[in-house]
Amino acid sequence: MSALPVVSAPVPLVLASTASPPAAWSALEVAEVRGKSRLIACKNIQPLKLLQPASHGPAVHVVLSSYGGGMVAGDAIRLRAKVQAGARLILSTQASTKIFRSIDGAVAEQHTAGELGENALAVVFPDPVVLQAESRYRQAQEWHLQPSSLLLLVDWFHSGRMDQGERFAFHALHSELRVRVAGRLVALDRFAFNPAENIATSPANFAGYQTFFSVFLVGSPEDARFRLLGEILAQQKMPGSTGPHFSISSQPYAVSVARARENVWVLRAAAHSRMDLQPLCDALLAGLADEQLLGYNPLARKY
């Protein structure tokens, strides 16, 4: 074997970086100004567009919109939301978020990072995510609260374009939610589903249901706002069985409600259609219209 050549002086080696540049984040910030919440900072990064319709109450209303009404494969939406002490924010969407078919295995991603100050309120009430045929979608949400903050967050998805008979024809769904209070993790919710590897219509999975609705309420047990919303969630429990002939399939939707921790409520519902869940949405929005919370129903004209 021949000897390796000897290099008498070090030769600088420069490698082209293959790392992707850090992704840009959209951002919004809400503060209380003269007794009313105001949007004091707003930055849009495509494909996300932030809209601010007029608010009829003390809360700021910000609507998440996108070009084309959805996300194509490879899209990455990243949003930072900050609600300063005492301020109130309602986040909604312009319409259902359509996840279009994936090309070459690319994934549409959406990441939200939120921060709430003392006594701040954030309500996240989007329309459902619609997972179209051959789509791949991943979402991650992380919220940091102070002990007196209040967060109500809705997470909602459809199995496909139900009006076209499309059901669980997507490739992959992954969702993760983390909520921390004063740095402590109090809620962790992870969900992943791949229809090619699982039987969607199995009773162990989704059975005959097509739309899935979750609500997470995090706040202080001493907060009157938390108690009010907790009572509304508790009232949504399904009626108990009154005999051997009770059938869950006879109900417009199936719902479970649990107080997971002293400061956390969780509601989950499954239905055959979007309209089946309207009474549940109406009950939540009526509660949020209380003067202690949003002061009005920002989605009244929409629904």
mmCIF file of C-alpha atoms in Angstrom:
data_model
loop_
_atom_site.group_PDB
_atom_site.id
_atom_site.type_symbol
_atom_site.label_atom_id
_atom_site.label_comp_id
_atom_site.label_asym_id
_atom_site.label_seq_id
_atom_site.Cartn_x
_atom_site.Cartn_y
_atom_site.Cartn_z
ATOM 1 C CA MET A 1 0.000 0.000 0.000
ATOM 2 C CA SER A 2 1.439 3.368 -0.975
ATOM 3 C CA ALA A 3 1.967 6.044 1.660
ATOM 4 C CA LEU A 4 -0.466 8.905 1.915
ATOM 5 C CA PRO A 5 0.823 12.231 0.595
ATOM 6 C CA VAL A 6 2.010 14.686 3.224
ATOM 7 C CA VAL A 7 0.576 18.175 3.225
ATOM 8 C CA SER A 8 3.099 20.606 4.630
ATOM 9 C CA ALA A 9 0.634 23.398 5.422
ATOM 10 C CA PRO A 10 -3.065 23.305 6.402
ATOM 11 C CA VAL A 11 -5.373 24.002 3.523
ATOM 12 C CA PRO A 12 -8.674 25.727 4.431
ATOM 13 C CA LEU A 13 -11.672 23.709 3.397
ATOM 14 C CA VAL A 14 -14.945 25.489 2.697
ATOM 15 C CA LEU A 15 -18.110 23.430 2.407
ATOM 16 C CA ALA A 16 -21.300 24.767 0.919
ATOM 17 C CA SER A 17 -23.983 24.865 3.572
ATOM 18 C CA THR A 18 -26.892 22.530 2.911
ATOM 19 C CA ALA A 19 -28.928 23.753 5.865
ATOM 20 C CA SER A 20 -32.133 25.566 5.019
ATOM 21 C CA PRO A 21 -32.370 29.194 6.112
ATOM 22 C CA PRO A 22 -34.407 29.714 9.261
ATOM 23 C CA ALA A 23 -38.088 29.961 8.473
ATOM 24 C CA ALA A 24 -39.695 33.369 8.819
ATOM 25 C CA TRP A 25 -42.513 33.810 11.309
ATOM 26 C CA SER A 26 -45.654 35.872 11.016
ATOM 27 C CA ALA A 27 -46.391 37.711 14.242
ATOM 28 C CA LEU A 28 -49.070 39.661 16.042
ATOM 29 C CA GLU A 29 -49.164 41.395 19.401
ATOM 30 C CA VAL A 30 -52.141 42.666 21.381
ATOM 31 C CA ALA A 31 -52.083 45.141 24.267
ATOM 32 C CA GLU A 32 -54.679 46.892 26.391
ATOM 33 C CA VAL A 33 -54.823 50.577 25.467
ATOM 34 C CA ARG A 34 -57.256 52.923 27.247
ATOM 35 C CA GLY A 35 -59.443 50.069 28.421
ATOM 36 C CA LYS A 36 -59.682 48.269 25.081
ATOM 37 C CA SER A 37 -57.481 45.680 23.418
ATOM 38 C CA ARG A 38 -55.547 46.882 20.383
ATOM 39 C CA LEU A 39 -53.424 45.178 17.757
ATOM 40 C CA ILE A 40 -50.086 46.952 18.232
ATOM 41 C CA ALA A 41 -47.922 44.782 15.952
ATOM 42 C CA CYS A 42 -48.715 42.676 12.885
ATOM 43 C CA LYS A 43 -46.390 40.950 10.420
ATOM 44 C CA ASN A 44 -47.560 38.741 7.542
ATOM 45 C CA ILE A 45 -45.381 36.111 5.883
ATOM 46 C CA GLN A 46 -46.823 34.323 2.850
ATOM 47 C CA PRO A 47 -48.848 32.197 2.505
ATOM 48 C CA LEU A 48 -50.487 33.511 5.694
ATOM 49 C CA LYS A 49 -52.482 36.734 5.697
ATOM 50 C CA LEU A 50 -53.690 38.352 8.933
ATOM 51 C CA LEU A 51 -56.949 40.311 8.724
ATOM 52 C CA GLN A 52 -58.479 42.481 11.454
ATOM 53 C CA PRO A 53 -62.243 42.975 11.151
ATOM 54 C CA ALA A 54 -63.914 45.598 13.332
ATOM 55 C CA SER A 55 -64.563 44.410 16.869
ATOM 56 C CA HIS A 56 -67.796 45.247 18.695
ATOM 57 C CA GLY A 57 -66.371 44.386 22.090
ATOM 58 C CA PRO A 58 -63.225 44.869 24.163
ATOM 59 C CA ALA A 59 -61.312 42.074 22.390
ATOM 60 C CA VAL A 60 -59.177 42.212 19.245
ATOM 61 C CA HIS A 61 -60.387 39.941 16.428
ATOM 62 C CA VAL A 62 -57.738 38.584 14.050
ATOM 63 C CA VAL A 63 -58.664 36.333 11.131
ATOM 64 C CA LEU A 64 -56.165 33.911 9.605
ATOM 65 C CA SER A 65 -56.438 33.746 5.842
ATOM 66 C CA SER A 66 -54.352 32.265 3.039
ATOM 67 C CA TYR A 67 -53.977 32.638 -0.679
ATOM 68 C CA GLY A 68 -56.197 30.086 -2.409
ATOM 69 C CA GLY A 69 -58.092 29.223 0.757
ATOM 70 C CA GLY A 70 -55.747 26.524 1.926
ATOM 71 C CA MET A 71 -52.275 25.029 1.964
ATOM 72 C CA VAL A 72 -50.435 23.244 -0.809
ATOM 73 C CA ALA A 73 -47.746 20.648 -0.242
ATOM 74 C CA GLY A 74 -44.586 22.274 1.059
ATOM 75 C CA ASP A 75 -46.319 25.310 2.573
ATOM 76 C CA ALA A 76 -45.101 26.241 6.048
ATOM 77 C CA ILE A 77 -47.124 28.703 8.113
ATOM 78 C CA ARG A 78 -45.539 29.933 11.338
ATOM 79 C CA LEU A 79 -47.261 32.374 13.656
ATOM 80 C CA ARG A 80 -46.226 33.960 16.936
ATOM 81 C CA ALA A 81 -49.034 35.534 18.960
ATOM 82 C CA LYS A 82 -48.447 37.623 22.075
ATOM 83 C CA VAL A 83 -51.250 38.924 24.280
ATOM 84 C CA GLN A 84 -50.027 41.368 26.883
ATOM 85 C CA ALA A 85 -51.359 41.613 30.439
ATOM 86 C CA GLY A 86 -55.094 42.270 30.593
ATOM 87 C CA ALA A 87 -55.596 42.159 26.803
ATOM 88 C CA ARG A 88 -58.058 39.927 24.933
ATOM 89 C CA LEU A 89 -57.732 38.205 21.551
ATOM 90 C CA ILE A 90 -59.997 36.046 19.392
ATOM 91 C CA LEU A 91 -58.253 34.150 16.565
ATOM 92 C CA SER A 92 -60.445 32.653 13.863
ATOM 93 C CA THR A 93 -60.106 31.658 10.200
ATOM 94 C CA GLN A 94 -61.711 33.086 7.097
ATOM 95 C CA ALA A 95 -63.024 29.646 6.083
ATOM 96 C CA SER A 96 -62.101 26.004 6.325
ATOM 97 C CA THR A 97 -58.386 25.401 5.808
ATOM 98 C CA LYS A 98 -58.090 23.101 2.800
ATOM 99 C CA ILE A 99 -55.029 20.858 2.672
ATOM 100 C CA PHE A 100 -54.408 20.081 -0.991
ATOM 101 C CA ARG A 101 -52.833 16.874 -2.333
ATOM 102 C CA SER A 102 -49.191 16.219 -1.634
ATOM 103 C CA ILE A 103 -46.609 16.086 -4.401
ATOM 104 C CA ASP A 104 -43.499 13.934 -3.958
ATOM 105 C CA GLY A 105 -44.301 13.393 -0.289
ATOM 106 C CA ALA A 106 -44.109 17.070 0.673
ATOM 107 C CA VAL A 107 -45.970 18.070 3.841
ATOM 108 C CA ALA A 108 -48.039 21.186 4.577
ATOM 109 C CA GLU A 109 -47.103 22.478 8.033
ATOM 110 C CA GLN A 110 -48.574 24.980 10.444
ATOM 111 C CA HIS A 111 -46.884 26.058 13.691
ATOM 112 C CA THR A 112 -48.307 28.434 16.299
ATOM 113 C CA ALA A 113 -46.475 29.789 19.339
ATOM 114 C CA GLY A 114 -48.518 31.862 21.771
ATOM 115 C CA GLU A 115 -47.707 33.847 24.904
ATOM 116 C CA LEU A 116 -50.274 35.245 27.351
ATOM 117 C CA GLY A 117 -49.561 37.819 30.061
ATOM 118 C CA GLU A 118 -51.258 38.085 33.442
ATOM 119 C CA ASN A 119 -55.086 38.182 33.187
ATOM 120 C CA ALA A 120 -54.828 37.955 29.391
ATOM 121 C CA LEU A 121 -57.441 36.047 27.372
ATOM 122 C CA ALA A 122 -56.943 34.201 24.084
ATOM 123 C CA VAL A 123 -59.692 32.360 22.210
ATOM 124 C CA VAL A 124 -58.633 30.246 19.220
ATOM 125 C CA PHE A 125 -61.751 29.229 17.274
ATOM 126 C CA PRO A 126 -60.866 28.179 13.698
ATOM 127 C CA ASP A 127 -62.988 26.542 11.055
ATOM 128 C CA PRO A 128 -62.063 22.911 10.450
ATOM 129 C CA VAL A 129 -58.978 21.703 8.619
ATOM 130 C CA VAL A 130 -60.152 19.715 5.566
ATOM 131 C CA LEU A 131 -57.747 16.940 4.615
ATOM 132 C CA GLN A 132 -58.244 16.408 0.896
ATOM 133 C CA ALA A 133 -57.266 13.234 -0.966
ATOM 134 C CA GLU A 134 -53.521 12.422 -0.959
ATOM 135 C CA SER A 135 -52.705 15.300 1.387
ATOM 136 C CA ARG A 136 -50.122 15.348 4.180
ATOM 137 C CA TYR A 137 -50.492 17.757 7.085
ATOM 138 C CA ARG A 138 -48.625 18.487 10.292
ATOM 139 C CA GLN A 139 -49.495 21.088 12.917
ATOM 140 C CA ALA A 140 -47.873 22.073 16.201
ATOM 141 C CA GLN A 141 -49.140 24.551 18.783
ATOM 142 C CA GLU A 142 -47.411 25.709 21.944
ATOM 143 C CA TRP A 143 -48.885 28.230 24.364
ATOM 144 C CA HIS A 144 -47.210 29.787 27.396
ATOM 145 C CA LEU A 145 -49.559 31.176 30.055
ATOM 146 C CA GLN A 146 -49.202 33.013 33.325
ATOM 147 C CA PRO A 147 -51.160 31.695 36.354
ATOM 148 C CA SER A 148 -53.982 34.207 35.789
ATOM 149 C CA SER A 149 -54.140 33.807 31.985
ATOM 150 C CA LEU A 150 -57.083 32.135 30.253
ATOM 151 C CA LEU A 151 -56.933 30.129 27.020
ATOM 152 C CA LEU A 152 -59.776 28.459 25.138
ATOM 153 C CA LEU A 153 -58.533 26.616 22.053
ATOM 154 C CA VAL A 154 -60.512 24.683 19.442
ATOM 155 C CA ASP A 155 -58.868 22.064 17.217
ATOM 156 C CA TRP A 156 -61.100 20.767 14.423
ATOM 157 C CA PHE A 157 -60.672 18.610 11.320
ATOM 158 C CA HIS A 158 -62.764 16.940 8.613
ATOM 159 C CA SER A 159 -61.943 13.542 7.116
ATOM 160 C CA GLY A 160 -62.085 15.045 3.606
ATOM 161 C CA ARG A 161 -64.431 16.845 1.239
ATOM 162 C CA MET A 162 -67.538 15.271 2.741
ATOM 163 C CA ASP A 163 -69.927 16.889 0.254
ATOM 164 C CA GLN A 164 -68.066 14.985 -2.484
ATOM 165 C CA GLY A 165 -68.080 11.700 -0.603
ATOM 166 C CA GLU A 166 -64.375 11.925 0.189
ATOM 167 C CA ARG A 167 -63.534 10.121 3.418
ATOM 168 C CA PHE A 168 -60.097 9.444 4.896
ATOM 169 C CA ALA A 169 -58.399 9.579 1.499
ATOM 170 C CA PHE A 170 -55.497 11.666 2.860
ATOM 171 C CA HIS A 171 -52.024 10.218 3.432
ATOM 172 C CA ALA A 172 -51.033 11.521 6.863
ATOM 173 C CA LEU A 173 -52.134 13.758 9.722
ATOM 174 C CA HIS A 174 -50.039 14.747 12.731
ATOM 175 C CA SER A 175 -51.077 17.205 15.430
ATOM 176 C CA GLU A 176 -49.441 18.252 18.689
ATOM 177 C CA LEU A 177 -50.527 20.764 21.331
ATOM 178 C CA ARG A 178 -48.557 21.869 24.393
ATOM 179 C CA VAL A 179 -49.787 24.328 27.010
ATOM 180 C CA ARG A 180 -47.569 25.554 29.838
ATOM 181 C CA VAL A 181 -48.542 27.635 32.849
ATOM 182 C CA ALA A 182 -45.667 29.495 34.521
ATOM 183 C CA GLY A 183 -43.311 27.182 32.645
ATOM 184 C CA ARG A 184 -45.024 23.972 33.791
ATOM 185 C CA LEU A 185 -46.522 21.662 31.183
ATOM 186 C CA VAL A 186 -50.218 21.194 32.027
ATOM 187 C CA ALA A 187 -51.602 19.909 28.708
ATOM 188 C CA LEU A 188 -49.992 17.711 26.072
ATOM 189 C CA ASP A 189 -52.135 16.361 23.252
ATOM 190 C CA ARG A 190 -50.641 14.340 20.393
ATOM 191 C CA PHE A 191 -52.496 12.699 17.549
ATOM 192 C CA ALA A 192 -51.305 11.005 14.360
ATOM 193 C CA PHE A 193 -53.217 8.999 11.778
ATOM 194 C CA ASN A 194 -52.311 7.306 8.506
ATOM 195 C CA PRO A 195 -55.347 5.819 6.720
ATOM 196 C CA ALA A 196 -53.142 3.444 4.691
ATOM 197 C CA GLU A 197 -51.968 1.755 7.888
ATOM 198 C CA ASN A 198 -55.193 1.939 9.907
ATOM 199 C CA ILE A 199 -58.851 1.173 9.301
ATOM 200 C CA ALA A 200 -60.479 4.578 9.678
ATOM 201 C CA THR A 201 -64.023 3.209 9.908
ATOM 202 C CA SER A 202 -63.147 0.762 12.668
ATOM 203 C CA PRO A 203 -65.041 1.392 15.945
ATOM 204 C CA ALA A 204 -61.600 1.637 17.557
ATOM 205 C CA ASN A 205 -60.854 4.661 15.360
ATOM 206 C CA PHE A 206 -63.577 6.874 13.843
ATOM 207 C CA ALA A 207 -66.440 4.471 13.078
ATOM 208 C CA GLY A 208 -68.952 6.376 10.922
ATOM 209 C CA TYR A 209 -67.965 9.879 12.041
ATOM 210 C CA GLN A 210 -66.457 12.412 9.657
ATOM 211 C CA THR A 211 -65.727 15.565 11.653
ATOM 212 C CA PHE A 212 -63.789 15.814 14.922
ATOM 213 C CA PHE A 213 -63.852 18.737 17.326
ATOM 214 C CA SER A 214 -61.709 19.272 20.437
ATOM 215 C CA VAL A 215 -61.770 22.098 22.989
ATOM 216 C CA PHE A 216 -59.037 22.813 25.533
ATOM 217 C CA LEU A 217 -59.715 25.275 28.352
ATOM 218 C CA VAL A 218 -56.794 26.293 30.588
ATOM 219 C CA GLY A 219 -56.982 28.864 33.366
ATOM 220 C CA SER A 220 -57.058 29.461 37.087
ATOM 221 C CA PRO A 221 -59.776 27.676 39.126
ATOM 222 C CA GLU A 222 -60.228 30.957 41.049
ATOM 223 C CA ASP A 223 -60.948 32.872 37.832
ATOM 224 C CA ALA A 224 -64.676 33.528 37.317
ATOM 225 C CA ARG A 225 -64.125 33.355 33.556
ATOM 226 C CA PHE A 226 -62.632 29.862 33.833
ATOM 227 C CA ARG A 227 -65.514 28.702 36.018
ATOM 228 C CA LEU A 228 -68.096 30.124 33.589
ATOM 229 C CA LEU A 229 -66.612 28.377 30.561
ATOM 230 C CA GLY A 230 -66.026 25.187 32.535
ATOM 231 C CA GLU A 231 -69.716 25.054 33.432
ATOM 232 C CA ILE A 232 -70.657 25.515 29.773
ATOM 233 C CA LEU A 233 -68.369 22.658 28.755
ATOM 234 C CA ALA A 234 -69.753 20.412 31.492
ATOM 235 C CA GLN A 235 -73.296 21.074 30.240
ATOM 236 C CA GLN A 236 -72.382 19.596 26.838
ATOM 237 C CA LYS A 237 -72.052 16.064 28.213
ATOM 238 C CA MET A 238 -74.203 13.473 26.519
ATOM 239 C CA PRO A 239 -77.305 12.380 28.431
ATOM 240 C CA GLY A 240 -76.756 9.236 30.443
ATOM 241 C CA SER A 241 -78.220 5.939 29.368
ATOM 242 C CA THR A 242 -81.803 5.507 30.535
ATOM 243 C CA GLY A 243 -82.105 1.857 29.629
ATOM 244 C CA PRO A 244 -80.752 -1.081 27.625
ATOM 245 C CA HIS A 245 -81.944 0.405 24.341
ATOM 246 C CA PHE A 246 -79.851 3.596 24.537
ATOM 247 C CA SER A 247 -77.836 3.960 21.316
ATOM 248 C CA ILE A 248 -75.011 6.411 20.839
ATOM 249 C CA SER A 249 -75.556 6.303 17.072
ATOM 250 C CA SER A 250 -78.996 7.867 17.588
ATOM 251 C CA GLN A 251 -77.364 11.059 18.881
ATOM 252 C CA PRO A 252 -76.478 13.918 16.464
ATOM 253 C CA TYR A 253 -72.917 13.781 17.766
ATOM 254 C CA ALA A 254 -70.875 11.950 20.371
ATOM 255 C CA VAL A 255 -69.180 14.101 22.998
ATOM 256 C CA SER A 256 -67.064 13.571 26.085
ATOM 257 C CA VAL A 257 -66.108 16.224 28.639
ATOM 258 C CA ALA A 258 -63.514 15.854 31.382
ATOM 259 C CA ARG A 259 -61.743 18.056 33.868
ATOM 260 C CA ALA A 260 -58.283 16.689 33.177
ATOM 261 C CA ARG A 261 -56.613 18.834 35.847
ATOM 262 C CA GLU A 262 -57.737 21.420 38.351
ATOM 263 C CA ASN A 263 -56.952 24.084 35.737
ATOM 264 C CA VAL A 264 -57.687 22.150 32.517
ATOM 265 C CA TRP A 265 -60.954 21.119 30.842
ATOM 266 C CA VAL A 266 -61.035 18.976 27.686
ATOM 267 C CA LEU A 267 -64.027 18.406 25.409
ATOM 268 C CA ARG A 268 -64.011 16.073 22.406
ATOM 269 C CA ALA A 269 -66.818 15.597 19.926
ATOM 270 C CA ALA A 270 -67.342 13.556 16.766
ATOM 271 C CA ALA A 271 -70.168 14.036 14.273
ATOM 272 C CA HIS A 272 -71.348 12.952 10.854
ATOM 273 C CA SER A 273 -71.473 16.498 9.476
ATOM 274 C CA ARG A 274 -70.424 20.064 10.212
ATOM 275 C CA MET A 275 -74.015 21.108 10.871
ATOM 276 C CA ASP A 276 -74.439 18.439 13.548
ATOM 277 C CA LEU A 277 -71.924 20.371 15.641
ATOM 278 C CA GLN A 278 -73.664 23.715 15.282
ATOM 279 C CA PRO A 279 -75.497 23.509 18.649
ATOM 280 C CA LEU A 280 -72.191 22.862 20.369
ATOM 281 C CA CYS A 281 -70.528 25.814 18.620
ATOM 282 C CA ASP A 282 -73.515 28.036 19.462
ATOM 283 C CA ALA A 283 -73.287 27.150 23.164
ATOM 284 C CA LEU A 284 -69.581 27.957 23.306
ATOM 285 C CA LEU A 285 -69.912 31.214 21.379
ATOM 286 C CA ALA A 286 -72.856 32.338 23.516
ATOM 287 C CA GLY A 287 -70.711 31.854 26.606
ATOM 288 C CA LEU A 288 -67.790 33.719 25.071
ATOM 289 C CA ALA A 289 -70.069 36.702 24.409
ATOM 290 C CA ASP A 290 -70.181 37.356 28.164
ATOM 291 C CA GLU A 291 -68.800 40.778 29.134
ATOM 292 C CA GLN A 292 -66.075 39.113 31.199
ATOM 293 C CA LEU A 293 -64.774 37.434 28.038
ATOM 294 C CA LEU A 294 -65.103 38.713 24.448
ATOM 295 C CA GLY A 295 -68.149 40.891 25.119
ATOM 296 C CA TYR A 296 -69.864 39.776 21.897
ATOM 297 C CA ASN A 297 -70.066 36.832 19.494
ATOM 298 C CA PRO A 298 -67.527 37.614 16.744
ATOM 299 C CA LEU A 299 -68.744 34.705 14.595
ATOM 300 C CA ALA A 300 -72.486 35.465 14.784
ATOM 301 C CA ARG A 301 -72.697 36.717 11.208
ATOM 302 C CA LYS A 302 -70.584 33.827 9.953
ATOM 303 C CA TYR A 303 -72.560 30.976 11.489
#
